[in-house]
XYZ file of C-alpha atoms in Angstrom:
687
model
C 34.198 89.899 50.779
C 32.449 90.455 47.229
C 35.527 89.320 45.578
C 35.485 86.242 47.769
C 31.821 85.648 47.175
C 32.509 85.631 43.423
C 35.449 83.386 43.387
C 33.575 81.004 45.690
C 31.005 80.761 42.717
C 33.459 79.491 40.577
C 35.769 77.594 42.890
C 35.614 76.202 46.160
C 39.377 76.068 46.655
C 39.971 79.720 45.561
C 37.487 80.983 47.890
C 39.138 79.019 50.938
C 42.169 80.755 50.128
C 40.358 84.240 49.976
C 38.764 83.451 53.344
C 42.284 82.458 54.636
C 43.744 85.559 53.158
C 40.871 87.845 54.689
C 41.118 86.448 58.402
C 45.107 86.880 58.157
C 44.674 90.460 56.675
C 42.158 91.234 59.548
C 44.484 90.162 62.398
C 47.348 92.544 60.907
C 45.285 95.541 60.931
C 45.300 96.059 64.620
C 48.548 95.574 64.858
C 49.618 98.497 62.122
C 46.995 100.781 62.758
C 45.323 101.315 66.302
C 42.294 102.908 65.928
C 38.875 102.439 67.385
C 37.053 101.946 64.325
C 39.325 99.500 62.712
C 39.768 97.257 65.359
C 36.340 95.987 65.430
C 35.448 95.670 61.727
C 38.786 93.616 61.733
C 37.895 91.129 64.436
C 34.453 90.992 62.732
C 35.899 90.207 59.334
C 38.235 88.142 60.556
C 35.459 86.306 62.772
C 33.438 85.721 59.376
C 36.401 84.490 57.416
C 37.014 81.878 59.897
C 33.009 81.136 59.754
C 33.192 80.895 55.915
C 36.325 78.635 56.223
C 34.466 76.411 58.495
C 31.272 76.231 56.332
C 33.707 75.440 53.242
C 35.473 72.685 55.211
C 32.595 71.342 56.102
C 30.802 71.200 52.487
C 34.041 69.832 51.380
C 33.674 66.921 53.816
C 30.404 66.325 53.083
C 31.192 66.501 49.480
C 33.762 64.026 50.021
C 31.855 61.655 51.808
C 29.082 61.681 49.001
C 31.539 60.984 46.610
C 32.635 58.097 48.629
C 29.256 56.687 49.028
C 28.753 57.136 45.315
C 31.801 55.359 44.472
C 30.802 52.434 46.679
C 27.508 52.544 45.120
C 29.113 52.421 41.693
C 31.467 49.932 42.358
C 29.323 47.606 43.906
C 26.755 48.015 40.784
C 26.770 44.692 38.445
C 27.416 46.377 35.524
C 30.231 48.529 33.936
C 30.269 51.992 35.371
C 32.025 54.764 34.130
C 32.347 58.514 34.011
C 34.333 60.890 31.324
C 34.824 64.825 31.392
C 33.287 67.059 29.111
C 35.627 65.869 26.190
C 34.536 62.443 26.375
C 37.898 61.145 28.377
C 37.419 58.365 30.848
C 37.884 59.991 34.496
C 36.536 56.801 36.117
C 35.894 53.449 35.632
C 34.830 50.765 38.471
C 36.113 47.959 39.279
C 34.003 45.509 36.967
C 35.241 47.563 33.898
C 38.975 46.868 35.256
C 38.152 43.120 35.600
C 36.211 42.648 32.526
C 38.489 44.711 30.018
C 41.855 43.673 31.762
C 43.022 47.283 31.972
C 43.607 49.259 34.962
C 42.347 52.551 36.245
C 45.330 54.583 35.191
C 45.115 53.326 31.844
C 41.674 54.502 31.579
C 42.304 57.764 33.244
C 45.131 58.180 30.646
C 44.515 61.350 28.398
C 43.062 60.683 24.814
C 42.052 57.293 25.633
C 38.617 56.673 24.992
C 37.977 52.695 25.439
C 36.788 52.270 21.846
C 39.684 50.095 20.933
C 37.910 47.261 22.994
C 34.998 47.490 20.710
C 34.362 44.863 18.594
C 35.701 46.236 14.932
C 32.176 45.566 13.153
C 30.429 47.558 16.024
C 33.258 50.486 16.211
C 32.066 52.698 13.703
C 28.345 52.712 14.989
C 29.347 53.315 18.348
C 31.715 56.156 17.575
C 28.829 57.460 15.732
C 26.334 57.282 18.278
C 29.002 58.511 21.168
C 29.959 61.636 18.704
C 26.507 62.497 18.200
C 25.550 62.468 21.692
C 28.563 64.563 22.722
C 27.301 67.195 20.061
C 23.800 67.252 20.632
C 23.858 66.729 24.751
C 21.665 64.151 24.442
C 21.770 60.732 26.103
C 24.162 57.956 24.624
C 22.753 54.408 24.200
C 24.154 51.640 22.104
C 24.141 47.591 22.136
C 27.482 46.599 20.544
C 30.214 43.921 21.372
C 33.052 44.292 24.020
C 36.225 42.421 24.136
C 36.898 40.823 26.923
C 40.155 40.431 28.803
C 40.659 36.760 27.194
C 39.982 37.853 23.574
C 36.140 36.947 23.693
C 33.222 39.324 22.628
C 30.412 39.734 24.530
C 27.226 41.855 23.988
C 26.517 44.597 26.236
C 23.721 47.642 26.365
C 25.689 50.842 27.060
C 23.511 54.109 28.589
C 25.195 57.242 29.483
C 23.972 60.811 30.387
C 25.335 63.929 30.707
C 26.035 66.073 33.646
C 25.193 69.797 33.012
C 26.089 72.900 35.346
C 23.638 75.607 36.160
C 24.103 77.111 32.723
C 23.698 74.239 30.915
C 26.853 73.219 29.938
C 28.351 69.741 29.964
C 30.374 68.857 32.799
C 30.821 65.115 32.161
C 29.347 62.082 31.515
C 28.080 59.266 33.428
C 26.956 55.754 32.438
C 26.918 52.183 32.920
C 27.309 49.148 30.607
C 25.322 45.887 31.133
C 26.070 42.339 29.875
C 23.351 41.525 27.591
C 25.337 38.751 25.401
C 22.624 36.009 26.527
C 19.713 37.933 25.818
C 21.169 39.425 22.815
C 22.083 36.091 21.271
C 18.793 34.595 21.985
C 17.577 37.503 20.110
C 20.162 36.822 17.176
C 18.819 33.108 17.442
C 15.539 34.342 17.287
C 15.893 36.162 14.556
C 17.641 33.675 12.729
C 14.938 31.370 13.417
C 12.567 33.596 12.046
C 14.401 34.273 9.186
C 14.939 30.683 8.217
C 11.335 30.046 8.902
C 9.952 32.796 6.567
C 12.474 31.514 4.203
C 11.217 28.006 4.779
C 7.392 29.177 4.493
C 8.424 31.246 1.370
C 10.135 28.392 -0.359
C 7.955 25.388 0.580
C 5.694 23.797 -2.368
C 2.876 23.983 0.034
C 0.233 26.778 -0.012
C 0.776 28.569 3.860
C -1.662 31.378 5.093
C -2.323 33.151 8.374
C -5.691 34.814 9.663
C -6.862 36.880 12.080
C -8.741 36.038 15.160
C -11.679 37.185 13.016
C -10.780 35.193 10.229
C -9.296 37.833 8.067
C -6.268 36.976 5.766
C -3.055 38.839 6.871
C -0.475 36.942 5.228
C -0.110 34.281 2.002
C 3.131 32.816 1.099
C 4.614 33.368 -2.459
C 3.491 29.698 -3.415
C 0.020 30.599 -2.467
C -0.001 34.101 -4.362
C 1.513 32.350 -7.222
C -1.095 29.831 -7.440
C -4.347 32.199 -7.156
C -2.611 34.708 -9.561
C -3.390 37.349 -6.894
C -1.849 40.052 -4.543
C -2.335 39.987 -0.767
C -4.046 43.249 -1.048
C -6.665 41.821 -3.606
C -7.344 38.992 -1.433
C -7.604 40.940 1.826
C -10.221 42.821 -0.055
C -12.014 39.887 -1.465
C -11.046 36.766 0.403
C -13.805 34.434 -0.941
C -13.655 35.880 -4.593
C -11.197 32.926 -5.513
C -13.499 30.159 -4.530
C -15.966 28.697 -7.054
C -19.199 30.237 -7.165
C -20.822 26.769 -6.159
C -18.692 26.069 -3.362
C -18.582 29.723 -1.485
C -21.573 29.523 0.301
C -20.711 26.212 2.008
C -17.253 27.498 2.257
C -18.258 30.856 4.050
C -20.608 28.992 6.505
C -18.083 26.355 7.630
C -15.323 29.012 8.042
C -17.642 31.492 10.150
C -18.533 28.284 12.661
C -15.136 27.366 12.912
C -14.310 30.934 13.914
C -17.247 31.213 16.164
C -16.577 27.822 17.577
C -12.849 28.099 17.707
C -12.445 24.739 16.380
C -10.183 23.428 13.231
C -11.046 23.842 9.873
C -11.099 21.111 7.086
C -12.908 21.004 3.722
C -12.877 20.564 -0.012
C -13.613 22.885 -2.424
C -12.541 24.612 -6.054
C -10.180 27.730 -5.970
C -9.340 29.801 -8.981
C -6.249 28.684 -10.531
C -3.703 31.769 -12.152
C -4.795 30.657 -15.476
C -8.588 31.427 -14.515
C -9.647 27.923 -14.089
C -10.901 25.983 -11.021
C -8.885 23.411 -9.190
C -9.832 21.390 -6.534
C -7.959 21.803 -3.068
C -7.967 20.680 0.528
C -8.118 23.500 2.931
C -7.096 23.091 6.812
C -6.636 25.645 9.266
C -6.220 25.412 13.347
C -6.302 28.415 15.662
C -3.477 29.334 17.849
C -5.291 29.805 21.301
C -3.691 31.994 24.016
C -3.898 30.628 28.008
C -7.482 32.148 28.381
C -8.658 30.080 25.449
C -8.468 32.956 23.131
C -7.602 32.926 19.509
C -4.540 34.960 18.702
C -4.245 33.801 15.037
C -5.086 31.296 12.563
C -2.456 28.979 10.408
C -3.758 27.397 7.538
C -2.643 25.347 4.367
C -4.132 24.754 0.850
C -3.506 21.429 -0.976
C -4.086 21.316 -4.601
C -5.624 17.615 -4.869
C -6.886 17.988 -8.663
C -5.243 14.891 -9.677
C -6.147 13.113 -6.360
C -9.708 14.384 -6.734
C -10.171 13.020 -10.281
C -8.449 9.736 -9.468
C -10.924 9.408 -6.887
C -13.704 9.980 -9.295
C -12.280 7.487 -11.749
C -12.234 4.974 -8.795
C -15.630 5.601 -7.885
C -16.851 5.427 -11.261
C -15.017 2.192 -11.499
C -16.385 0.819 -8.285
C -19.944 1.678 -9.295
C -19.363 0.129 -12.985
C -17.848 -2.585 -11.079
C -20.615 -3.330 -8.602
C -22.931 -2.808 -11.760
C -21.379 -5.453 -13.217
C -21.275 -7.838 -10.241
C -24.892 -7.223 -9.645
C -25.830 -8.008 -13.054
C -23.559 -11.256 -13.680
C -25.245 -14.425 -14.131
C -23.445 -15.532 -10.812
C -23.332 -15.151 -7.175
C -20.135 -13.220 -6.338
C -18.875 -12.624 -2.722
C -15.770 -11.351 -0.535
C -14.399 -11.994 2.410
C -11.800 -10.952 4.717
C -8.704 -12.982 5.312
C -10.033 -14.501 8.351
C -13.308 -15.557 6.546
C -15.714 -12.774 7.627
C -18.196 -11.891 4.958
C -17.410 -8.388 3.449
C -19.594 -8.637 0.228
C -22.655 -10.363 -1.359
C -23.604 -9.196 -4.887
C -27.474 -8.798 -5.406
C -27.832 -12.092 -7.436
C -26.567 -14.032 -4.445
C -28.706 -12.067 -1.907
C -31.486 -12.565 -4.195
C -30.770 -16.439 -4.828
C -30.401 -17.081 -1.216
C -33.128 -15.019 -0.024
C -30.813 -13.356 2.938
C -28.895 -10.273 3.300
C -25.172 -9.685 3.698
C -25.997 -8.430 7.639
C -28.236 -11.622 7.884
C -25.392 -14.152 6.669
C -22.660 -12.202 8.843
C -24.870 -13.251 12.178
C -25.360 -11.488 15.450
C -21.988 -11.349 16.400
C -20.160 -11.167 12.760
C -18.826 -14.814 13.508
C -17.133 -15.566 10.117
C -18.892 -18.138 7.732
C -20.520 -20.142 10.125
C -24.046 -18.520 9.994
C -23.631 -18.632 6.043
C -22.929 -22.478 5.878
C -25.466 -23.118 8.692
C -28.151 -21.427 6.871
C -27.522 -21.853 3.270
C -25.825 -25.343 2.864
C -27.501 -28.684 2.771
C -27.161 -30.200 6.226
C -25.299 -33.226 4.680
C -22.786 -30.856 2.872
C -22.103 -28.510 5.822
C -19.359 -30.305 7.523
C -17.728 -31.059 4.514
C -17.649 -27.515 3.554
C -17.012 -26.070 6.885
C -13.864 -27.931 7.208
C -12.673 -27.043 3.451
C -13.111 -23.557 3.873
C -11.566 -23.523 7.682
C -8.469 -25.127 5.878
C -8.239 -22.599 2.877
C -8.686 -19.517 5.243
C -5.608 -21.049 7.228
C -3.447 -21.980 4.381
C -4.491 -19.642 1.507
C -5.208 -22.652 -0.687
C -7.727 -21.799 -3.588
C -11.356 -23.236 -3.017
C -13.140 -25.328 -5.208
C -16.163 -27.562 -4.708
C -19.447 -28.347 -5.231
C -22.689 -28.622 -2.925
C -26.048 -27.992 -2.530
C -27.019 -24.677 -1.694
C -30.443 -23.616 -0.206
C -32.702 -21.531 -2.520
C -34.763 -18.592 -1.076
C -37.810 -20.854 -1.717
C -36.264 -23.524 0.769
C -35.066 -25.881 -2.324
C -31.769 -26.826 -2.665
C -29.813 -26.723 -6.080
C -26.141 -27.907 -6.799
C -23.805 -25.342 -7.123
C -19.983 -24.845 -8.099
C -18.328 -22.503 -5.356
C -14.503 -21.384 -6.442
C -12.675 -18.572 -4.555
C -8.982 -17.213 -4.503
C -7.088 -15.050 -2.188
C -5.294 -11.555 -2.699
C -2.463 -10.981 -1.221
C -0.710 -7.920 -0.371
C 2.924 -7.316 -1.219
C 4.385 -9.094 1.671
C 2.593 -12.145 0.400
C 0.101 -12.143 3.548
C -3.874 -12.839 2.843
C -5.565 -9.434 2.229
C -8.943 -10.442 0.350
C -10.908 -13.636 -0.470
C -12.847 -13.271 -3.763
C -15.437 -16.081 -4.624
C -18.117 -17.117 -7.079
C -20.643 -19.600 -6.770
C -22.720 -20.890 -10.037
C -25.612 -22.758 -10.164
C -25.024 -25.965 -11.857
C -28.167 -27.747 -11.059
C -29.664 -27.827 -14.621
C -25.943 -28.704 -15.816
C -25.723 -31.692 -13.588
C -29.441 -32.683 -14.503
C -28.198 -32.290 -18.158
C -24.893 -34.062 -17.522
C -27.086 -37.007 -15.780
C -29.362 -37.296 -18.840
C -26.558 -37.428 -21.161
C -24.639 -40.194 -19.603
C -27.898 -41.938 -19.588
C -28.340 -41.181 -23.316
C -24.741 -42.145 -23.775
C -25.337 -45.439 -21.882
C -28.307 -46.205 -24.044
C -26.218 -45.089 -27.163
C -23.311 -47.727 -26.187
C -25.976 -50.053 -26.098
C -27.251 -49.148 -29.437
C -23.921 -48.997 -30.925
C -23.259 -52.331 -29.460
C -26.129 -53.732 -30.821
C -25.492 -52.238 -34.315
C -21.687 -53.565 -34.575
C -23.298 -57.078 -33.646
C -25.607 -56.804 -36.405
C -22.592 -56.313 -38.794
C -21.037 -59.401 -36.951
C -24.468 -61.630 -37.044
C -23.253 -63.161 -40.411
C -20.063 -64.236 -39.262
C -21.552 -65.506 -35.735
C -23.894 -67.307 -37.366
C -21.189 -68.907 -39.389
C -19.255 -69.558 -36.353
C -22.118 -71.279 -34.545
C -23.567 -73.021 -37.923
C -19.896 -74.691 -38.446
C -20.035 -76.273 -34.704
C -23.670 -77.150 -35.167
C -22.870 -79.093 -38.753
C -20.064 -80.839 -36.568
C -22.199 -81.912 -34.014
C -24.973 -83.194 -36.264
C -22.347 -84.998 -38.550
C -20.414 -86.513 -35.578
C -23.692 -87.422 -33.985
C -24.841 -89.079 -37.284
C -21.401 -91.052 -37.479
C -21.641 -91.885 -33.676
C -25.068 -93.569 -34.640
C -23.486 -95.276 -37.715
C -20.576 -96.842 -35.755
C -22.971 -98.174 -32.986
C -25.304 -99.491 -35.620
C -22.631 -101.285 -37.324
C -22.386 -105.185 -36.757
C -20.482 -105.591 -34.793
C -20.378 -102.068 -33.299
C -17.135 -99.951 -33.748
C -17.078 -98.161 -30.312
C -13.826 -96.983 -30.843
C -14.812 -95.062 -33.847
C -18.121 -94.159 -32.404
C -16.267 -92.657 -28.918
C -14.027 -90.338 -31.275
C -17.084 -89.275 -33.213
C -18.939 -88.337 -29.853
C -15.775 -86.516 -28.529
C -15.926 -84.631 -31.670
C -19.732 -83.882 -31.454
C -18.990 -82.438 -27.601
C -16.045 -80.483 -28.700
C -18.231 -78.911 -31.516
C -21.071 -77.955 -28.948
C -18.648 -76.604 -26.843
C -17.332 -74.124 -29.372
C -20.825 -73.202 -30.086
C -21.611 -72.503 -26.291
C -18.456 -70.435 -26.435
C -19.726 -68.343 -29.486
C -22.992 -67.819 -27.629
C -21.117 -66.847 -24.388
C -19.358 -63.862 -26.169
C -22.241 -62.880 -27.833
C -23.972 -62.326 -24.672
C -21.169 -60.786 -23.214
C -21.916 -57.783 -25.880
C -25.588 -57.545 -25.337
C -25.113 -57.329 -21.730
C -26.743 -53.879 -20.170
C -23.604 -53.517 -18.213
C -19.896 -54.535 -19.667
C -19.611 -56.539 -15.951
C -17.273 -55.595 -13.179
C -13.819 -54.698 -14.001
C -11.515 -57.303 -13.101
C -7.515 -57.829 -14.042
C -6.695 -59.567 -16.968
C -4.198 -59.816 -19.714
C -5.279 -57.774 -22.951
C -3.797 -60.503 -25.163
C -6.744 -62.572 -24.312
C -9.062 -59.813 -25.360
C -7.125 -59.554 -28.631
C -7.424 -62.931 -29.762
C -10.867 -62.988 -28.594
C -11.701 -59.898 -31.038
C -9.818 -61.790 -33.997
C -11.857 -64.977 -33.004
C -15.283 -63.171 -33.304
C -14.194 -60.958 -36.659
C -12.186 -64.184 -38.233
C -14.849 -64.697 -40.932
C -14.895 -61.136 -41.540
C -11.597 -60.455 -41.772
C -11.256 -63.422 -44.103
C -14.109 -62.121 -46.570
C -12.065 -58.375 -46.668
C -9.304 -60.095 -47.887
C -7.160 -58.601 -45.503
C -3.664 -59.982 -44.396
C -3.964 -60.023 -40.753
C -0.573 -59.745 -38.525
C -0.960 -60.168 -34.861
C 2.199 -58.992 -32.706
C 1.459 -59.539 -29.201
C 4.143 -59.161 -26.389
C 4.434 -62.072 -23.836
C 5.206 -60.460 -20.487
C 2.486 -57.718 -20.672
C 1.338 -56.567 -16.780
C -2.274 -57.227 -15.840
C -4.632 -54.620 -16.677
C -7.805 -53.924 -14.678
C -10.300 -53.826 -17.191
C -14.211 -54.462 -18.125
C -13.687 -57.401 -20.606
C -16.836 -56.727 -22.317
C -16.553 -52.962 -22.885
C -12.740 -53.157 -24.415
C -13.807 -56.203 -26.677
C -16.039 -53.643 -27.806
C -13.402 -51.214 -28.305
C -11.362 -53.421 -30.233
C -14.045 -54.856 -32.641
C -14.877 -51.593 -33.417
C -11.392 -50.131 -34.488
C -10.762 -53.285 -36.259
C -13.876 -53.209 -38.445
C -12.984 -49.319 -39.072
C -9.529 -50.425 -40.383
C -11.379 -53.182 -42.595
C -13.574 -50.410 -43.729
C -10.649 -48.091 -44.538
C -9.115 -50.416 -46.775
C -12.224 -51.653 -48.849
C -11.845 -49.537 -51.455
C -8.255 -50.154 -52.263
C -8.092 -52.373 -55.577
C -4.901 -54.442 -56.208
C -3.295 -52.862 -53.501
C -1.993 -54.736 -50.031
C -4.602 -54.695 -47.559
C -2.181 -54.987 -44.396
C -3.740 -55.314 -40.624
C -1.519 -55.108 -38.169
C -2.650 -55.363 -34.314
C 0.399 -55.116 -31.628
C 0.438 -55.086 -27.800
C 3.151 -53.925 -26.088
C 4.678 -52.562 -22.962
C 5.161 -48.374 -22.459
C 6.323 -47.606 -18.877
C 3.748 -48.886 -16.386
C 0.763 -48.814 -19.350
C -0.132 -51.648 -21.789
C -0.441 -50.024 -25.250
C -2.786 -51.671 -28.173
C -2.731 -50.563 -31.425
C -4.250 -51.398 -34.988
C -2.720 -50.480 -38.337
C -4.209 -50.568 -41.663
C -2.801 -49.533 -44.839
C -5.573 -47.588 -46.173
C -6.235 -43.781 -47.317
C -5.545 -42.449 -44.034
C -7.356 -39.335 -42.050
C -7.074 -35.836 -42.597
C -8.115 -35.005 -39.215
C -7.251 -37.507 -36.571
C -8.505 -35.568 -33.721
C -12.140 -34.658 -35.389
C -12.910 -37.985 -35.859
C -13.726 -38.683 -32.363
C -16.091 -36.202 -32.003
C -19.853 -37.351 -31.746
C -21.654 -37.595 -35.018
C -18.753 -36.902 -37.209
C -17.977 -39.746 -39.768
C -15.779 -40.611 -43.058
C -18.153 -43.306 -43.798
C -21.128 -43.302 -46.046
C -23.664 -45.078 -44.118
C -21.809 -44.372 -40.540
C -23.595 -42.634 -37.619
C -20.305 -41.015 -36.323
C -20.525 -42.132 -32.515
C -18.643 -45.294 -32.740
C -14.936 -43.953 -31.965
C -16.486 -41.189 -29.428
C -17.831 -44.047 -27.503
C -14.738 -45.878 -27.441
C -12.692 -42.968 -26.110
C -15.532 -42.344 -23.553
C -14.873 -46.253 -22.809
C -10.903 -46.048 -22.536
C -11.350 -42.490 -20.430
C -13.335 -44.293 -18.072
C -10.489 -46.806 -17.682
C -8.327 -44.048 -17.091
C -6.954 -44.647 -20.165
C -6.327 -42.886 -23.398
C -7.304 -43.267 -27.293
C -5.657 -41.236 -29.983
C -5.039 -41.919 -33.767
C -1.738 -40.962 -35.721
C -1.110 -41.145 -39.453
C 0.877 -44.447 -40.717
C 4.002 -44.631 -43.070
C 3.820 -44.791 -45.891
C -0.200 -44.815 -45.860
C -2.877 -45.343 -43.642
C -3.695 -44.756 -39.880
C -2.691 -46.275 -36.645
C -5.127 -46.486 -33.698
C -3.711 -46.674 -30.393
C -4.958 -46.708 -26.668
C -3.440 -47.470 -23.439
C -4.328 -48.509 -20.047
C -2.606 -48.649 -17.099
C -1.314 -51.391 -15.603
C -2.110 -53.042 -12.209
C 1.222 -53.941 -11.072
C 0.663 -57.707 -11.213
C 2.129 -60.540 -12.975
C 0.712 -61.799 -16.449
């Protein structure tokens, strides 16, 4: 019994054998030895052995059922279940292992096979070391590694095993499970890779990045920021605001504290200490990361160096101030407008000049230039100005016109308004820039000048006629003498006995012709003395040239000039003022004769020609005098080369020709002398 009990502790199978042996032995005792004492004991021992054997069988049945239940549980688990002996050899694997690895249970139960051959080669050493450590120390085994699938691919698994100990603490075996964590592991790998890339990106970006705690304390600065500030993370953590300029520190602290309190983004510009000790302007921005409950998890911010941008902005601001000051001090009214004509800027002189502000000119609803035109433009000029502005605002054509502008005192002055549009790189209208200049005094001065010039023309005309008075008197005297002579002859022929009527008639006709010649001379003189040269009308310039030659016939003869007239016969008609053009010709011919007055013994040649040049008629007067040093300056007022000249004749002649839309000029003649030419546009009519 004692031996059987001891054996039972070691092995139920041996205990069952001992119990069976005890029953058989006790049953044989009464047969071999019949005794009153032995038989009851034998039967008692035999009964105990039977009970013992039944107990062992029942325990064995319960254990087998428990094993069946345990196997069913293990085989139904979603993971890979396994068990080993105390040596680490597999004694059981559930069907999931067989299905995944592609090995049968017998292969796993083969002595000496550990299953590590299915582990990824890169993880094998690590898993082996962890398994040996657990077997040596008796601690739990845990590892995350890759296991090869039957098709050759690898998945990540989390293996966990615990040792089974007997009553004495000896390891009887290992039981564990291996769970597929491939998606989780790969997600963690992707997350770790993303974090690594993000950290690399943050550390290599040319932007200064920093993070702060919910309370606003610095917890991270990327290398770019540390390099920029020339400080370490610990230095910044100890004195965060020490890198801020003293003048900006108070504002920075108060703004940052308010943002932390209100959980609102930060955006400010301040000066930060650079690594060389100088201070540079930076734009500091930050935003909080909030939880679902609205609590700050962390602050993320960036610093951007804007030193050059700040300097550029300061320069632009200074330039803008200088430009505004210049515009406000210019003696002109400057304005700007949007592409559609909405006023955007009026300088101070314009507002003082007009007596209104920019807001008043814009109107209550900002309706473009309509309020300006209705308020500042003379009613008679407003429609023309409005149409011109609208046309330019649509087409982008420059604006150039004059109108009467209303002054602050209610009066009107004539102004010259000019504007051009600025286009962007795509050719679209961007901004209108204009200037308004008061030309009232200039207009009045021009009117006075024109009036004075008109009087001067009359004076010059009278002066020219004074020089011609002797020739004119001679021209008139000749026909008058002929009239007197022929009248006397007529009287004598009539008094003769018998009267000679034929001769009297002839003398009377001669007298009438001479009187007509005198009347014609007087008519020409009157034309020169009229206040106006008369209305313009079509005519032939050749007739005016011939008339000028007749007027100056005596003067030309007295100057001993050789006159040559070369007139083209088929000249087109010209619309001109006969008296004024006659004055121009007389003045030019007289100047030509004066230029040759100092010639002694040389030939004095005066050539007057007319010709067609395109659609114009050109007249030139050529002399053989000493010539001119400056063929353009002689047309300036009060410039003269004569000792007793006034210097206004040629200036007036040019004004007359230009008033006829023509041109007057002078060129040197070959071999000597000067050629004065003027051209007038033809009217298109036949001569």
